[in-house]
PDB file of C-alpha atoms and ligand atoms in Angstrom:
ATOM      1  CA  UNK V 263       0.000   0.000   0.000  1.00 70.00           C
ATOM      2  CA  UNK V 264       1.334   3.456  -0.891  1.00 78.00           C
ATOM      3  CA  UNK V 265       1.482   5.970   1.928  1.00 79.00           C
ATOM      4  CA  UNK V 266       0.214   9.505   1.442  1.00 84.00           C
ATOM      5  CA  UNK V 267       0.210  11.052   4.882  1.00 94.00           C
ATOM      6  CA  UNK V 268       1.602  10.698   8.384  1.00 95.00           C
ATOM      7  CA  UNK V 269      -1.334   8.569   9.457  1.00 96.00           C
ATOM      8  CA  UNK V 270      -0.505   6.008   6.750  1.00 95.00           C
ATOM      9  CA  UNK V 271       3.104   5.924   7.925  1.00 96.00           C
ATOM     10  CA  UNK V 272       1.950   5.546  11.533  1.00 97.00           C
ATOM     11  CA  UNK V 273      -0.251   2.601  10.537  1.00 96.00           C
ATOM     12  CA  UNK V 274       2.633   0.911   8.722  1.00 95.00           C
ATOM     13  CA  UNK V 275       4.908   1.479  11.738  1.00 96.00           C
ATOM     14  CA  UNK V 276       2.297  -0.098  14.011  1.00 96.00           C
ATOM     15  CA  UNK V 277       2.028  -3.106  11.712  1.00 96.00           C
ATOM     16  CA  UNK V 278       5.827  -3.437  11.626  1.00 96.00           C
ATOM     17  CA  UNK V 279       6.001  -3.186  15.391  1.00 97.00           C
ATOM     18  CA  UNK V 280       3.411  -5.912  15.627  1.00 97.00           C
ATOM     19  CA  UNK V 281       5.488  -8.131  13.348  1.00 97.00           C
ATOM     20  CA  UNK V 282       8.603  -7.423  15.457  1.00 97.00           C
ATOM     21  CA  UNK V 283       6.823  -8.579  18.613  1.00 97.00           C
ATOM     22  CA  UNK V 284       5.392 -11.652  16.862  1.00 97.00           C
ATOM     23  CA  UNK V 285       8.883 -12.682  15.711  1.00 97.00           C
ATOM     24  CA  UNK V 286      10.212 -12.240  19.233  1.00 97.00           C
ATOM     25  CA  UNK V 287       7.481 -14.469  20.616  1.00 98.00           C
ATOM     26  CA  UNK V 288       8.927 -17.141  18.321  1.00 97.00           C
ATOM     27  CA  UNK V 289      12.582 -16.432  19.157  1.00 97.00           C
ATOM     28  CA  UNK V 290      12.588 -15.907  22.946  1.00 97.00           C
ATOM     29  CA  UNK V 291      11.791 -19.562  23.804  1.00 97.00           C
ATOM     30  CA  UNK V 292      14.817 -20.607  21.723  1.00 96.00           C
ATOM     31  CA  UNK V 293      17.018 -18.112  23.573  1.00 96.00           C
ATOM     32  CA  UNK V 294      15.663 -19.252  26.942  1.00 97.00           C
ATOM     33  CA  UNK V 295      16.285 -22.892  25.997  1.00 96.00           C
ATOM     34  CA  UNK V 296      19.997 -22.348  25.343  1.00 95.00           C
ATOM     35  CA  UNK V 297      20.702 -19.801  28.122  1.00 96.00           C
ATOM     36  CA  UNK V 298      22.861 -21.444  30.805  1.00 94.00           C
ATOM     37  CA  UNK V 299      22.888 -18.731  33.457  1.00 93.00           C
ATOM     38  CA  UNK V 300      19.669 -19.031  35.418  1.00 94.00           C
ATOM     39  CA  UNK V 301      19.061 -15.249  35.716  1.00 95.00           C
ATOM     40  CA  UNK V 302      19.413 -14.905  31.940  1.00 96.00           C
ATOM     41  CA  UNK V 303      17.082 -17.814  31.272  1.00 97.00           C
ATOM     42  CA  UNK V 304      14.514 -16.386  33.688  1.00 97.00           C
ATOM     43  CA  UNK V 305      14.856 -12.976  32.108  1.00 96.00           C
ATOM     44  CA  UNK V 306      14.075 -14.426  28.654  1.00 97.00           C
ATOM     45  CA  UNK V 307      11.108 -16.331  30.084  1.00 97.00           C
ATOM     46  CA  UNK V 308       9.726 -13.230  31.815  1.00 96.00           C
ATOM     47  CA  UNK V 309      10.321 -11.188  28.695  1.00 96.00           C
ATOM     48  CA  UNK V 310       8.457 -13.762  26.623  1.00 97.00           C
ATOM     49  CA  UNK V 311       5.369 -13.240  28.785  1.00 97.00           C
ATOM     50  CA  UNK V 312       5.771  -9.464  28.524  1.00 97.00           C
ATOM     51  CA  UNK V 313       6.204  -9.702  24.771  1.00 97.00           C
ATOM     52  CA  UNK V 314       3.026 -11.780  24.443  1.00 98.00           C
ATOM     53  CA  UNK V 315       1.237  -9.027  26.351  1.00 97.00           C
ATOM     54  CA  UNK V 316       2.728  -6.337  24.104  1.00 97.00           C
ATOM     55  CA  UNK V 317       1.660  -8.255  21.008  1.00 97.00           C
ATOM     56  CA  UNK V 318      -1.887  -8.490  22.336  1.00 97.00           C
ATOM     57  CA  UNK V 319      -2.045  -4.770  23.009  1.00 97.00           C
ATOM     58  CA  UNK V 320      -0.661  -3.924  19.576  1.00 97.00           C
ATOM     59  CA  UNK V 321      -3.241  -6.274  18.053  1.00 97.00           C
ATOM     60  CA  UNK V 322      -5.891  -4.279  19.879  1.00 96.00           C
ATOM     61  CA  UNK V 323      -4.598  -0.963  18.475  1.00 96.00           C
ATOM     62  CA  UNK V 324      -4.442  -2.466  14.983  1.00 97.00           C
ATOM     63  CA  UNK V 325      -7.959  -3.879  15.247  1.00 96.00           C
ATOM     64  CA  UNK V 326      -9.353  -0.515  16.419  1.00 95.00           C
ATOM     65  CA  UNK V 327      -7.795   1.105  13.327  1.00 94.00           C
ATOM     66  CA  UNK V 328      -9.192  -1.713  11.127  1.00 95.00           C
ATOM     67  CA  UNK V 329      -5.767  -2.588   9.748  1.00 94.00           C
ATOM     68  CA  UNK V 330      -4.495  -5.920   8.520  1.00 93.00           C
ATOM     69  CA  UNK V 331      -2.272  -7.234  11.337  1.00 91.00           C
ATOM     70  CA  UNK V 332      -0.032  -9.162   8.975  1.00 90.00           C
ATOM     71  CA  UNK V 333       0.340  -6.625   6.151  1.00 89.00           C
ATOM     72  CA  UNK V 334       3.913  -5.674   7.083  1.00 90.00           C
ATOM     73  CA  UNK V 335       6.763  -7.987   7.992  1.00 92.00           C
ATOM     74  CA  UNK V 336       9.731  -6.210   9.502  1.00 95.00           C
ATOM     75  CA  UNK V 337      12.706  -7.392   7.478  1.00 96.00           C
ATOM     76  CA  UNK V 338      15.285  -5.725   9.698  1.00 96.00           C
ATOM     77  CA  UNK V 339      14.131  -7.763  12.691  1.00 97.00           C
ATOM     78  CA  UNK V 340      14.155 -10.864  10.508  1.00 97.00           C
ATOM     79  CA  UNK V 341      17.822 -10.170   9.736  1.00 97.00           C
ATOM     80  CA  UNK V 342      18.686  -9.467  13.381  1.00 96.00           C
ATOM     81  CA  UNK V 343      17.111 -12.754  14.450  1.00 97.00           C
ATOM     82  CA  UNK V 344      18.771 -14.694  11.648  1.00 96.00           C
ATOM     83  CA  UNK V 345      22.083 -13.328  12.875  1.00 95.00           C
ATOM     84  CA  UNK V 346      21.169 -14.262  16.472  1.00 94.00           C
ATOM     85  CA  UNK V 347      20.475 -17.881  15.433  1.00 93.00           C
ATOM     86  CA  UNK V 348      23.784 -18.002  13.594  1.00 93.00           C
ATOM     87  CA  UNK V 349      25.632 -16.609  16.622  1.00 91.00           C
ATOM     88  CA  UNK V 350      24.143 -19.291  18.886  1.00 90.00           C
ATOM     89  CA  UNK V 351      25.739 -21.958  16.713  1.00 90.00           C
ATOM     90  CA  UNK V 352      29.161 -20.297  16.640  1.00 90.00           C
ATOM     91  CA  UNK V 353      30.091 -20.405  20.344  1.00 88.00           C
ATOM     92  CA  UNK V 354      30.988 -23.827  21.700  1.00 88.00           C
ATOM     93  CA  UNK V 355      31.081 -23.157  25.434  1.00 90.00           C
ATOM     94  CA  UNK V 356      27.457 -22.821  26.603  1.00 89.00           C
ATOM     95  CA  UNK V 357      28.325 -20.348  29.394  1.00 89.00           C
ATOM     96  CA  UNK V 358      30.359 -18.179  27.048  1.00 90.00           C
ATOM     97  CA  UNK V 359      27.505 -18.383  24.551  1.00 93.00           C
ATOM     98  CA  UNK V 360      25.353 -16.455  27.029  1.00 94.00           C
ATOM     99  CA  UNK V 361      27.508 -13.372  26.417  1.00 94.00           C
ATOM    100  CA  UNK V 362      26.619 -13.675  22.725  1.00 93.00           C
ATOM    101  CA  UNK V 363      22.948 -14.149  23.580  1.00 95.00           C
ATOM    102  CA  UNK V 364      23.024 -10.862  25.483  1.00 96.00           C
ATOM    103  CA  UNK V 365      24.511  -9.147  22.469  1.00 95.00           C
ATOM    104  CA  UNK V 366      21.700 -10.466  20.253  1.00 95.00           C
ATOM    105  CA  UNK V 367      19.008  -9.671  22.817  1.00 97.00           C
ATOM    106  CA  UNK V 368      20.325  -6.135  23.190  1.00 96.00           C
ATOM    107  CA  UNK V 369      20.141  -5.573  19.428  1.00 96.00           C
ATOM    108  CA  UNK V 370      16.502  -6.671  19.367  1.00 97.00           C
ATOM    109  CA  UNK V 371      15.587  -4.552  22.407  1.00 96.00           C
ATOM    110  CA  UNK V 372      17.167  -1.348  21.130  1.00 97.00           C
ATOM    111  CA  UNK V 373      15.610  -1.855  17.728  1.00 97.00           C
ATOM    112  CA  UNK V 374      12.226  -2.325  19.361  1.00 97.00           C
ATOM    113  CA  UNK V 375      12.802   0.731  21.505  1.00 97.00           C
ATOM    114  CA  UNK V 376      13.390   2.836  18.375  1.00 97.00           C
ATOM    115  CA  UNK V 377      10.195   1.498  16.783  1.00 97.00           C
ATOM    116  CA  UNK V 378       8.130   2.234  19.911  1.00 98.00           C
ATOM    117  CA  UNK V 379       9.655   5.688  20.222  1.00 97.00           C
ATOM    118  CA  UNK V 380       8.647   6.495  16.637  1.00 97.00           C
ATOM    119  CA  UNK V 381       5.106   5.192  17.137  1.00 97.00           C
ATOM    120  CA  UNK V 382       4.666   7.235  20.329  1.00 98.00           C
ATOM    121  CA  UNK V 383       5.816  10.390  18.523  1.00 98.00           C
ATOM    122  CA  UNK V 384       3.518   9.779  15.552  1.00 98.00           C
ATOM    123  CA  UNK V 385       0.512   9.008  17.766  1.00 97.00           C
ATOM    124  CA  UNK V 386       1.119  12.222  19.708  1.00 97.00           C
ATOM    125  CA  UNK V 387       1.471  14.385  16.588  1.00 97.00           C
ATOM    126  CA  UNK V 388      -1.678  12.814  15.162  1.00 97.00           C
ATOM    127  CA  UNK V 389      -3.449  13.482  18.498  1.00 97.00           C
ATOM    128  CA  UNK V 390      -4.346   9.828  18.926  1.00 97.00           C
ATOM    129  CA  UNK V 391      -4.205  10.134  22.690  1.00 97.00           C
ATOM    130  CA  UNK V 392      -5.265   6.606  23.640  1.00 96.00           C
ATOM    131  CA  UNK V 393      -2.711   5.137  21.253  1.00 97.00           C
ATOM    132  CA  UNK V 394       0.007   7.465  22.535  1.00 98.00           C
ATOM    133  CA  UNK V 395      -0.720   6.524  26.167  1.00 98.00           C
ATOM    134  CA  UNK V 396      -0.630   2.791  25.493  1.00 97.00           C
ATOM    135  CA  UNK V 397       2.473   2.975  23.312  1.00 98.00           C
ATOM    136  CA  UNK V 398       4.241   5.132  25.899  1.00 98.00           C
ATOM    137  CA  UNK V 399       3.534   2.449  28.485  1.00 97.00           C
ATOM    138  CA  UNK V 400       4.994  -0.215  26.190  1.00 97.00           C
ATOM    139  CA  UNK V 401       7.993   2.016  25.475  1.00 97.00           C
ATOM    140  CA  UNK V 402       8.630   2.265  29.238  1.00 97.00           C
ATOM    141  CA  UNK V 403       8.347  -1.525  29.516  1.00 95.00           C
ATOM    142  CA  UNK V 404      10.933  -1.870  26.736  1.00 95.00           C
ATOM    143  CA  UNK V 405      13.322   0.488  28.505  1.00 96.00           C
ATOM    144  CA  UNK V 406      12.938  -1.575  31.700  1.00 96.00           C
ATOM    145  CA  UNK V 407      13.754  -4.766  29.766  1.00 95.00           C
ATOM    146  CA  UNK V 408      17.002  -3.172  28.599  1.00 96.00           C
ATOM    147  CA  UNK V 409      17.949  -2.204  32.173  1.00 96.00           C
ATOM    148  CA  UNK V 410      17.217  -5.738  33.385  1.00 96.00           C
ATOM    149  CA  UNK V 411      19.336  -7.201  30.610  1.00 96.00           C
ATOM    150  CA  UNK V 412      22.185  -4.801  31.478  1.00 95.00           C
ATOM    151  CA  UNK V 413      22.051  -5.933  35.080  1.00 95.00           C
ATOM    152  CA  UNK V 414      22.130  -9.655  34.269  1.00 94.00           C
ATOM    153  CA  UNK V 415      24.987  -9.056  31.827  1.00 93.00           C
ATOM    154  CA  UNK V 416      27.116  -7.116  34.300  1.00 92.00           C
ATOM    155  CA  UNK V 417      26.433  -9.169  37.390  1.00 90.00           C
ATOM    156  CA  UNK V 418      25.985 -12.739  36.173  1.00 86.00           C
ATOM    157  CA  UNK V 419      27.219 -13.305  32.653  1.00 89.00           C
ATOM    158  CA  UNK V 420      30.120 -11.054  31.645  1.00 88.00           C
ATOM    159  CA  UNK V 421      32.420 -11.680  34.639  1.00 84.00           C
ATOM    160  CA  UNK V 422      32.138 -15.440  34.138  1.00 81.00           C
ATOM    161  CA  UNK V 423      32.471 -15.186  30.348  1.00 79.00           C
ATOM    162  CA  UNK V 424      35.671 -13.222  30.838  1.00 78.00           C
ATOM    163  CA  UNK V 425      37.022 -15.840  33.266  1.00 79.00           C
ATOM    164  CA  UNK V 426      36.209 -18.593  30.739  1.00 67.00           C
ATOM    165  CA  UNK V 427      38.133 -16.759  28.081  1.00 56.00           C
ATOM    166  CA  UNK V 428      41.226 -16.599  30.365  1.00 50.00           C
ATOM    167  CA  UNK V 429      41.021 -20.341  31.013  1.00 50.00           C
ATOM    168  CA  UNK V 430      40.827 -21.278  27.338  1.00 49.00           C
ATOM    169  CA  UNK V 431      43.742 -19.085  26.218  1.00 46.00           C
TER     170      UNK V 431
HETATM  171 FE1  FE2 N 160       8.757  -5.917  23.110  1.00 52.22          FE
END
């Protein structure tokens, strides 16, 4: 569909955001399954539940606007996740692999954050107040996910990954 005004672009962004969340619902169980550090595994599991909730709320926004939920597939997220799957297979030590998982998870989270930020801005400019409120809430949730990931990386995963590297040299 060609886009002629900001509302059209907003709709496409919403549909892309929806596809991002749907892809993550498929990917997070795989990441949780290979994560060796318990806090990281639990973080992926919690985030999966959150992501399911975000997908549901985006579906609601899309339904209210009478859009096709599957019209747009976000190809950038597809590429990020393809790369994440490849990275999982490249690291032999399962504990060291967790450091790579964090790298992949961080890419997805920051990309999502950018998409939410854009949608919040568009909804505000278009004076779609209910949309803006809901999207702002999801944006805050995204930011919290990044902080939680940072914490698990710094406290549980990176120090051990670094020690593993020293041992294998
Ligand atoms: Fe999300």
